[in-house]
Coordinates of N, CA and C in Angstrom, one line a residue:
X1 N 0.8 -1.2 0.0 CA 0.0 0.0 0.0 C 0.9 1.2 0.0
X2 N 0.1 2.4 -0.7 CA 1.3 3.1 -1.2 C 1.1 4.6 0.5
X3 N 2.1 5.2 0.6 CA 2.0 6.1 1.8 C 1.9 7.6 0.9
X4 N 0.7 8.2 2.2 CA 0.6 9.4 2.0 C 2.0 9.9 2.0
X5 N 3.0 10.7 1.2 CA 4.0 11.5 1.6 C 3.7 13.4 1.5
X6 N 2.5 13.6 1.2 CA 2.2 15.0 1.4 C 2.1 15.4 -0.2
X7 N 2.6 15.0 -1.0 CA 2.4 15.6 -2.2 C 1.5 15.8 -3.3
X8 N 0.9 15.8 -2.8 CA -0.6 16.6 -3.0 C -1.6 17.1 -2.4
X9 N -0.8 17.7 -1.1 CA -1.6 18.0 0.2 C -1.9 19.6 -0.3
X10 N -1.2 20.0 -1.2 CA -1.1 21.6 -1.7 C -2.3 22.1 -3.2
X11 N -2.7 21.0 -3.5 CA -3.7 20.8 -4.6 C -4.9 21.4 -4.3
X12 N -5.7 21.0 -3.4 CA -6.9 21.7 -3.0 C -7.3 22.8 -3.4
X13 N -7.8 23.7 -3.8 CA -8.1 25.3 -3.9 C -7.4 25.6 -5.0
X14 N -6.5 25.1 -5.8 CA -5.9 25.8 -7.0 C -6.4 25.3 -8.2
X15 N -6.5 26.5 -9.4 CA -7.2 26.6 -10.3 C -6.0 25.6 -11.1
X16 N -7.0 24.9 -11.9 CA -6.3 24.4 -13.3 C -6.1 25.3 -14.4
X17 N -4.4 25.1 -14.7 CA -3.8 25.9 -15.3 C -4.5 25.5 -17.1
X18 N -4.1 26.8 -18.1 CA -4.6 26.6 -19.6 C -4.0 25.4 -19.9
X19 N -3.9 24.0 -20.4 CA -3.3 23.6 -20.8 C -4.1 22.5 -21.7
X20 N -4.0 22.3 -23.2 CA -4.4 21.8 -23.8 C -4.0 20.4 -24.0
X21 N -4.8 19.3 -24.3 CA -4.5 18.0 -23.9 C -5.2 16.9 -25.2
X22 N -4.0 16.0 -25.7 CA -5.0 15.6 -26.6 C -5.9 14.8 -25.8
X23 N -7.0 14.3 -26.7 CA -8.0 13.3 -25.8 C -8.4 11.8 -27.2
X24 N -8.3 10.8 -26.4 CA -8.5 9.7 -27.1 C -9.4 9.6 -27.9
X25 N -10.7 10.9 -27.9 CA -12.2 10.7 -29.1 C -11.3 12.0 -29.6
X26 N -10.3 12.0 -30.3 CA -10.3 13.3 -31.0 C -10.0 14.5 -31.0
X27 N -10.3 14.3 -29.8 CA -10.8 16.5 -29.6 C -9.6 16.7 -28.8
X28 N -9.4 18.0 -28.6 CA -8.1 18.8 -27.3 C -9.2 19.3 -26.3
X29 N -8.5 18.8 -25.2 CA -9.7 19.6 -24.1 C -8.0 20.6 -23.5
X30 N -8.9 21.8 -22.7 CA -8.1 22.5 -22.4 C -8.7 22.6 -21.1
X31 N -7.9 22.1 -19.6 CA -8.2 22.0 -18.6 C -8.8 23.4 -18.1
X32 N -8.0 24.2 -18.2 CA -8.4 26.0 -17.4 C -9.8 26.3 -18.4
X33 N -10.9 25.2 -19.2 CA -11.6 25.6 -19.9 C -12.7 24.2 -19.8
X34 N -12.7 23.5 -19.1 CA -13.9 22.5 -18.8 C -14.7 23.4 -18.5
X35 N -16.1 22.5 -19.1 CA -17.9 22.8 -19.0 C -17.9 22.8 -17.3
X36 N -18.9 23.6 -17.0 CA -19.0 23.9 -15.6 C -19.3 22.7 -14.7
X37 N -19.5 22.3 -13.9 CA -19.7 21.5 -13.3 C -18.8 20.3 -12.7
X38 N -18.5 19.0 -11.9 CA -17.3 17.9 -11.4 C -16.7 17.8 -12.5
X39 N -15.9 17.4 -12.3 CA -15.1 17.0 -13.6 C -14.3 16.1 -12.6
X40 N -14.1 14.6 -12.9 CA -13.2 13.8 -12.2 C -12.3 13.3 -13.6
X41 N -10.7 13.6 -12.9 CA -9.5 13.4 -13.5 C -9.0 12.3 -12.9
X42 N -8.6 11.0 -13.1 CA -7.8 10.3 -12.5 C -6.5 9.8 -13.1
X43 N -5.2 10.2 -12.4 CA -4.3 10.2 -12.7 C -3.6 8.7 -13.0
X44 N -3.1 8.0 -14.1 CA -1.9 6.7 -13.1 C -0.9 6.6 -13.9
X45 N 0.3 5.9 -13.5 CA 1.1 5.7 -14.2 C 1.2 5.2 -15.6
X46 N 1.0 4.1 -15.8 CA 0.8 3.4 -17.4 C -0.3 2.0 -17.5
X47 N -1.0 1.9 -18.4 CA -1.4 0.9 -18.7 C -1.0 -0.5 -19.7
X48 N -0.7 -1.6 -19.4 CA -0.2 -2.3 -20.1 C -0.9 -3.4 -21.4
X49 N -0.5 -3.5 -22.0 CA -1.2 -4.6 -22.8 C -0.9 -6.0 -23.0
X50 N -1.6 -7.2 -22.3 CA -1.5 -8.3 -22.6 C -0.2 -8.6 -22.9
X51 N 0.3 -8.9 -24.2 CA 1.5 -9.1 -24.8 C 2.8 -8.2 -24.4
X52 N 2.7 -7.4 -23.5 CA 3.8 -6.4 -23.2 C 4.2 -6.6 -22.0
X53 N 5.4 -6.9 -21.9 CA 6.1 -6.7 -20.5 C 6.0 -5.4 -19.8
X54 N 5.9 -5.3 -18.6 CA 5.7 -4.5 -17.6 C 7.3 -4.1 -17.1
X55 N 7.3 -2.8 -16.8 CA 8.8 -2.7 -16.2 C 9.0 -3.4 -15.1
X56 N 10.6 -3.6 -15.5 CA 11.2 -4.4 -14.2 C 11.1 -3.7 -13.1
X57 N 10.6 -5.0 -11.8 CA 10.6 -4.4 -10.6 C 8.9 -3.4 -10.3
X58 N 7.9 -3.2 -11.6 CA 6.7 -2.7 -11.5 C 6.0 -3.1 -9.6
X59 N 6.0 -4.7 -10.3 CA 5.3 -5.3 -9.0 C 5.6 -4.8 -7.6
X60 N 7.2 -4.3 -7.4 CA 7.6 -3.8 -6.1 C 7.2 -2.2 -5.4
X61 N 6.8 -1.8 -6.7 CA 6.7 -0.4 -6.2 C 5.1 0.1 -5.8
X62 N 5.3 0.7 -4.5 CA 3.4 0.6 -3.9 C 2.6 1.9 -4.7
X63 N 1.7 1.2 -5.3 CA 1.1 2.1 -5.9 C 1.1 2.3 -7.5
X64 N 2.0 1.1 -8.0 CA 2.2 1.4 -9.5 C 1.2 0.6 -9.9
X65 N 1.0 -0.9 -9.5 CA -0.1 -1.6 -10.0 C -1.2 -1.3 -9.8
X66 N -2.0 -1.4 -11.1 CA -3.9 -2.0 -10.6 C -4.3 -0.4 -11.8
X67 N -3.5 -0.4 -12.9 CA -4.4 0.8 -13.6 C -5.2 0.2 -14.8
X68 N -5.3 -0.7 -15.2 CA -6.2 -1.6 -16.1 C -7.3 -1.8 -14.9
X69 N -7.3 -2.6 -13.6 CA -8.3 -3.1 -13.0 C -8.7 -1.4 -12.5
X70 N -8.5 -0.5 -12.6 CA -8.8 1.2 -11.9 C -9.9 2.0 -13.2
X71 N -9.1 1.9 -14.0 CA -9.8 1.7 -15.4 C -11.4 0.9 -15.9
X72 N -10.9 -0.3 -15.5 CA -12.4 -1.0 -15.3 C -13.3 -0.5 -14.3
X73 N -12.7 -0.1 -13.2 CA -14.0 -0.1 -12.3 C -14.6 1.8 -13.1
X74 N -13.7 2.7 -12.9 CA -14.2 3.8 -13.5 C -15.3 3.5 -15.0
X75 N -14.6 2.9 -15.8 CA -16.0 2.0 -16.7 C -17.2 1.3 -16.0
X76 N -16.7 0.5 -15.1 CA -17.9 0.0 -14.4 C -18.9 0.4 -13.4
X77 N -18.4 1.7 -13.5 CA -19.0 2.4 -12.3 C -19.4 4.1 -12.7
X78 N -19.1 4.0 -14.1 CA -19.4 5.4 -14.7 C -20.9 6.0 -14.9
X79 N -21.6 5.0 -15.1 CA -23.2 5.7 -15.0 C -23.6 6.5 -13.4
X80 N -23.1 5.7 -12.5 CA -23.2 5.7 -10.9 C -22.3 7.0 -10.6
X81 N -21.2 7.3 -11.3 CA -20.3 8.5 -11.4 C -21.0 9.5 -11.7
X82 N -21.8 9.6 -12.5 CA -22.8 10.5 -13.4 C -23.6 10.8 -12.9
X83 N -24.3 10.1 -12.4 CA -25.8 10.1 -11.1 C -25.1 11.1 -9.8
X84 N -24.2 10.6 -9.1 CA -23.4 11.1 -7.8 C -23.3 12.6 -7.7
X85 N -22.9 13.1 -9.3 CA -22.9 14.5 -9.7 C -21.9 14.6 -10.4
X86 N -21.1 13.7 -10.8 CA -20.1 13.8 -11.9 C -20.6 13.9 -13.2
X87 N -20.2 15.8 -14.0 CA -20.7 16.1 -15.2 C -19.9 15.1 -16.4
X88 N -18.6 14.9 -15.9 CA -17.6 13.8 -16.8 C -16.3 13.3 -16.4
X89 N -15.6 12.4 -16.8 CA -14.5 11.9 -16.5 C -13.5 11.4 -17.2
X90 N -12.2 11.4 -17.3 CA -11.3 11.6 -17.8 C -9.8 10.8 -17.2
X91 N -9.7 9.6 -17.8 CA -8.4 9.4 -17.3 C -7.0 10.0 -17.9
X92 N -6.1 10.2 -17.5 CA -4.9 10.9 -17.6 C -3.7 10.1 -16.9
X93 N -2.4 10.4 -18.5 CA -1.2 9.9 -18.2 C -0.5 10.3 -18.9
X94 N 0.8 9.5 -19.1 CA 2.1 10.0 -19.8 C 2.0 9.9 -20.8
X95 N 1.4 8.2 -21.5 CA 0.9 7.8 -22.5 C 0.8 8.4 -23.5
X96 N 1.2 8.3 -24.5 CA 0.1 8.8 -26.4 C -0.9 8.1 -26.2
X97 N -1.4 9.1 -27.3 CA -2.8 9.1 -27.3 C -2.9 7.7 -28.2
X98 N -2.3 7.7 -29.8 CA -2.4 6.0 -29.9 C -2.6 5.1 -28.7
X99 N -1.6 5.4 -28.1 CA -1.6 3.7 -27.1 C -2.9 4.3 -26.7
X100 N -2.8 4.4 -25.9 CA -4.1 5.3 -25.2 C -5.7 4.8 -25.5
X101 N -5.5 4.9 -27.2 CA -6.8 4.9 -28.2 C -7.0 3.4 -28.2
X102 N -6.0 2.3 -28.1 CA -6.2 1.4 -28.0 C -6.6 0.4 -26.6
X103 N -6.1 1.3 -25.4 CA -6.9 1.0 -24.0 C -8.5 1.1 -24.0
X104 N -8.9 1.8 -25.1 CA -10.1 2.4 -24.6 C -10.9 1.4 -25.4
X105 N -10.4 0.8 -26.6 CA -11.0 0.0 -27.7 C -11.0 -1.1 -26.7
X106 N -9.9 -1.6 -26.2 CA -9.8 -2.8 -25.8 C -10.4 -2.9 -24.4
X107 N -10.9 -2.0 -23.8 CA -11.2 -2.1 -22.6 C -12.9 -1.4 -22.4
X108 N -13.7 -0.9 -23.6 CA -14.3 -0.5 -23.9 C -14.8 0.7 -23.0
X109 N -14.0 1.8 -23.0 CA -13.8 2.7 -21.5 C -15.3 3.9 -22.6
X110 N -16.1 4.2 -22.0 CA -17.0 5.0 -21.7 C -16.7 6.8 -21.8
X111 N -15.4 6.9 -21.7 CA -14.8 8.3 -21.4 C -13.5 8.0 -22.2
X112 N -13.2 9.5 -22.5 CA -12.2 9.4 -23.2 C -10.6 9.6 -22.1
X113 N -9.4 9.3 -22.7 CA -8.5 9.5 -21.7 C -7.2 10.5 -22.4
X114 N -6.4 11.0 -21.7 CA -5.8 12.1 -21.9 C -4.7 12.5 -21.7
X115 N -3.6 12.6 -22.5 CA -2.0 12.4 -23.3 C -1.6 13.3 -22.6
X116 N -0.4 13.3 -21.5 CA 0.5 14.4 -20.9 C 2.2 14.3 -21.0
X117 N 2.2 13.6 -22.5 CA 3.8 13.0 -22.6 C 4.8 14.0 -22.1
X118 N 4.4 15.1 -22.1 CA 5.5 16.2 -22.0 C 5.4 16.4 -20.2
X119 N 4.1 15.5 -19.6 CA 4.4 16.7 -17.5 C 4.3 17.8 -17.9
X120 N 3.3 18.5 -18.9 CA 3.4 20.2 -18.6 C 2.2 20.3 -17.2
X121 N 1.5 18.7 -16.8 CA 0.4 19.0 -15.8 C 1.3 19.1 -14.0
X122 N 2.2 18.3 -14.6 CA 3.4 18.0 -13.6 C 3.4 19.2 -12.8
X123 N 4.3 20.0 -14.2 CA 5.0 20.8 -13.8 C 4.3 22.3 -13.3
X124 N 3.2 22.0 -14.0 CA 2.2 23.0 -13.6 C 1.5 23.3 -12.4
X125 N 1.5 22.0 -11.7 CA 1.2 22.1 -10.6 C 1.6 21.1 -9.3
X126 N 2.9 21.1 -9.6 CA 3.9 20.4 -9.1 C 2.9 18.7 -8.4
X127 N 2.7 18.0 -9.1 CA 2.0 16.6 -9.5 C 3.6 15.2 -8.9
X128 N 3.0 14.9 -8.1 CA 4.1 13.5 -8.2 C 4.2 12.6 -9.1
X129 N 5.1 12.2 -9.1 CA 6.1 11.3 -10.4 C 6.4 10.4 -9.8
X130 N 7.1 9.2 -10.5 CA 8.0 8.4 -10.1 C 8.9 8.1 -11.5
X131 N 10.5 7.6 -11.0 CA 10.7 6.5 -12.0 C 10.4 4.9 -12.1
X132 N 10.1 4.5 -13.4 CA 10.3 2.9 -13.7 C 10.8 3.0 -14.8
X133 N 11.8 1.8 -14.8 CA 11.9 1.3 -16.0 C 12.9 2.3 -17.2
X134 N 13.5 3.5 -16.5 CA 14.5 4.2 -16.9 C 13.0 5.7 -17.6
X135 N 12.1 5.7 -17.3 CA 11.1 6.6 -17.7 C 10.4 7.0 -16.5
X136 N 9.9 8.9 -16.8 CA 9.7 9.4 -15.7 C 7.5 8.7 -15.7
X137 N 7.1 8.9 -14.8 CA 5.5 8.3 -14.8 C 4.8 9.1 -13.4
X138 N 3.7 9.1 -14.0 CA 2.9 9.9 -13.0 C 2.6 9.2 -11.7
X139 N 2.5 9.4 -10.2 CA 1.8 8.8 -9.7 C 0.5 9.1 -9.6
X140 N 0.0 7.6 -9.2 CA -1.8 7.6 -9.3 C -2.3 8.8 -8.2
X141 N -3.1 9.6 -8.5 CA -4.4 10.7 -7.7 C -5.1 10.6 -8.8
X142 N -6.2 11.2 -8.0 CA -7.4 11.7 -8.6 C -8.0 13.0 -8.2
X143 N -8.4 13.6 -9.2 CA -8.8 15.4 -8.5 C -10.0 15.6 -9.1
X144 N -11.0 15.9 -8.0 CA -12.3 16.3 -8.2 C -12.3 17.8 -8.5
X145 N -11.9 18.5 -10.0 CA -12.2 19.4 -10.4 C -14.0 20.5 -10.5
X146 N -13.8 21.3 -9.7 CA -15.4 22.0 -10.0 C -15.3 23.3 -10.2
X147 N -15.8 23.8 -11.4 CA -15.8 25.1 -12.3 C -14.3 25.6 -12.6
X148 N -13.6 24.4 -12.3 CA -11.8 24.7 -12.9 C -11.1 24.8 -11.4
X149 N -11.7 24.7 -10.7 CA -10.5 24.6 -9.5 C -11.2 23.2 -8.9
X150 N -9.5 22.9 -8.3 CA -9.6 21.4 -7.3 C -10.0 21.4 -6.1
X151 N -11.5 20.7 -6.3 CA -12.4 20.9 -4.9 C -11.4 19.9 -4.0
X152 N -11.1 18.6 -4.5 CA -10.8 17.5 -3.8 C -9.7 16.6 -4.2
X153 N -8.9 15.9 -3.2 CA -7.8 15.0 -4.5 C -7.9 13.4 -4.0
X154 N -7.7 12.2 -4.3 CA -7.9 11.5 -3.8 C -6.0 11.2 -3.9
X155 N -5.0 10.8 -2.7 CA -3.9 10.5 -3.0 C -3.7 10.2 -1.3
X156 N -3.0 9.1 -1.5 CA -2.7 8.2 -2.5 C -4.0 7.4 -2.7
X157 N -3.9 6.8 -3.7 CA -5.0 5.9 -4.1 C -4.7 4.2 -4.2
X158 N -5.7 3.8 -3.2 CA -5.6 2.2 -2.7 C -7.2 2.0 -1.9
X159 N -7.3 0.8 -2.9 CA -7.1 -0.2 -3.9 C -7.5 0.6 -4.4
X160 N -6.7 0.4 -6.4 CA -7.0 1.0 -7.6 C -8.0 0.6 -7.8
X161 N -8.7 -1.0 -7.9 CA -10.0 -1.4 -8.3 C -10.7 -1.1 -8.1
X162 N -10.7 -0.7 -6.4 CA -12.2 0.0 -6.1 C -12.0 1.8 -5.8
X163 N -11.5 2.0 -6.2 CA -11.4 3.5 -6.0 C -12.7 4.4 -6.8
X164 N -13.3 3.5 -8.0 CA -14.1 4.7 -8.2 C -15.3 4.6 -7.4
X165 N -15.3 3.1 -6.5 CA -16.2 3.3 -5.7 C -16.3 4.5 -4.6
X166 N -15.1 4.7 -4.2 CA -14.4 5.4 -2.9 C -15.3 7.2 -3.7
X167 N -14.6 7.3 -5.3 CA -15.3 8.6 -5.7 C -16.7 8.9 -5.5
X168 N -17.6 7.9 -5.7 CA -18.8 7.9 -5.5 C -19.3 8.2 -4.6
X169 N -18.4 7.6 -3.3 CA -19.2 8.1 -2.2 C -18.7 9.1 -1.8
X170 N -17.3 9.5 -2.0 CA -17.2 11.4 -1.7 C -18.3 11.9 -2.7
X171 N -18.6 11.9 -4.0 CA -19.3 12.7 -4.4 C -21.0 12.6 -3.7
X172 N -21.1 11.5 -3.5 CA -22.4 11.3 -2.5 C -22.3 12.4 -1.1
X173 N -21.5 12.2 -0.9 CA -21.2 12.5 0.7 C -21.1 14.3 0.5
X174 N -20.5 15.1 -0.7 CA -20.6 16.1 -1.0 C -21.3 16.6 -1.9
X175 N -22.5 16.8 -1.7 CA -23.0 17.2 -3.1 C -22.8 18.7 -3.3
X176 N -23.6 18.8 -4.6 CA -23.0 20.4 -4.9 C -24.4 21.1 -4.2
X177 N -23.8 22.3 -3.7 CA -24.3 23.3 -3.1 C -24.3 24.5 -4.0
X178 N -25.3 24.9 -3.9 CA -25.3 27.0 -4.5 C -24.1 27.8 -3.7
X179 N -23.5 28.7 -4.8 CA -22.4 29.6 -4.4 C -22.6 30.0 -3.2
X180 N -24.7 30.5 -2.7 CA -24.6 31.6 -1.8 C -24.9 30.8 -0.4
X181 N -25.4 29.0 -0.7 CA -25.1 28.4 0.1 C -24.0 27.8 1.1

């Protein structure tokens, strides 16, 4: 299980910066520019495919595995996402969008996901990383974006599989309120 070390204790309250992003249906979304309302982003390192080796040493590091089974449950659990008060969702990584395009085919993901090969999200808003495998990789959070700033972050995130459960019931547990409320 992976430990809180604070690094994303600073996320709360700050706006998402302009930054345009490809997205696996196509389009560029530009974060400092989401439709009003939740927007859940969930961060993770990489997804693998069947026939591909995983970096050496993946299995040892707390917190790298379980983004295919994290993946599924966010698909399995996306209508229930939507009900809760999530307007939409969005997974995010290092990944191209090819690869990317093919997680989504093959895993039949509901939402589109979103290409940050370069860390300008990183760096933007100082986001933890790790290395594997001689390559820099995001670590797993998730940030409950509303009207462009981060209401909420989930980090660290354990178990990946059930985590979109865990979103559900924060967004349960928080619903949206009026400004003057």
């Amino acid at each position: 299980m992976p430990e809180d070390d604070g690094a994303a204790a600073h996320l709360p309250g700050t706006r998402l910066p302009t930054l345009v992003l490809d997205c696996t249906d196509g389009t560029k979304v530009d974060l400092a520019a989401l439709p009003a309302g939740r927007t859940i982003i969930y961060l993770y390192p990489l997804t693998g495919r069947p026939e591909t080796d995983i970096p050496l040493g993946w299995n040892e590091i707390p917190g790298a595995r379980g983004c295919t089974p994290e993946a599924c449950g966010f698909r399995d659990h996306h209508t229930e996402l939507l009900a809760a008060g999530a307007a939409r969702v969005y997974g995010l990584s290092s990944q191209d969008t090819e690869y990317q395009r093919e997680v989504v085919g093959r895993l039949n993901l509901p939402f589109g996901l979103l290409s940050d090969t370069s860390f300008h999200l990183a760096a933007e808003l100082s986001l933890p990383t790790f290395e594997s495998g001689g390559r820099d990789l995001y670590k797993r959070l998730t940030l409950v974006v509303r009207d462009g700033v981060i209401e909420h972050v989930f980090y660290p995130v354990f178990p990946p599989d059930r985590h979109a459960e865990q979103v559900i019931e924060w967004l349960r547990s928080n619903t949206t309120r009026s400004r003057a409320g």
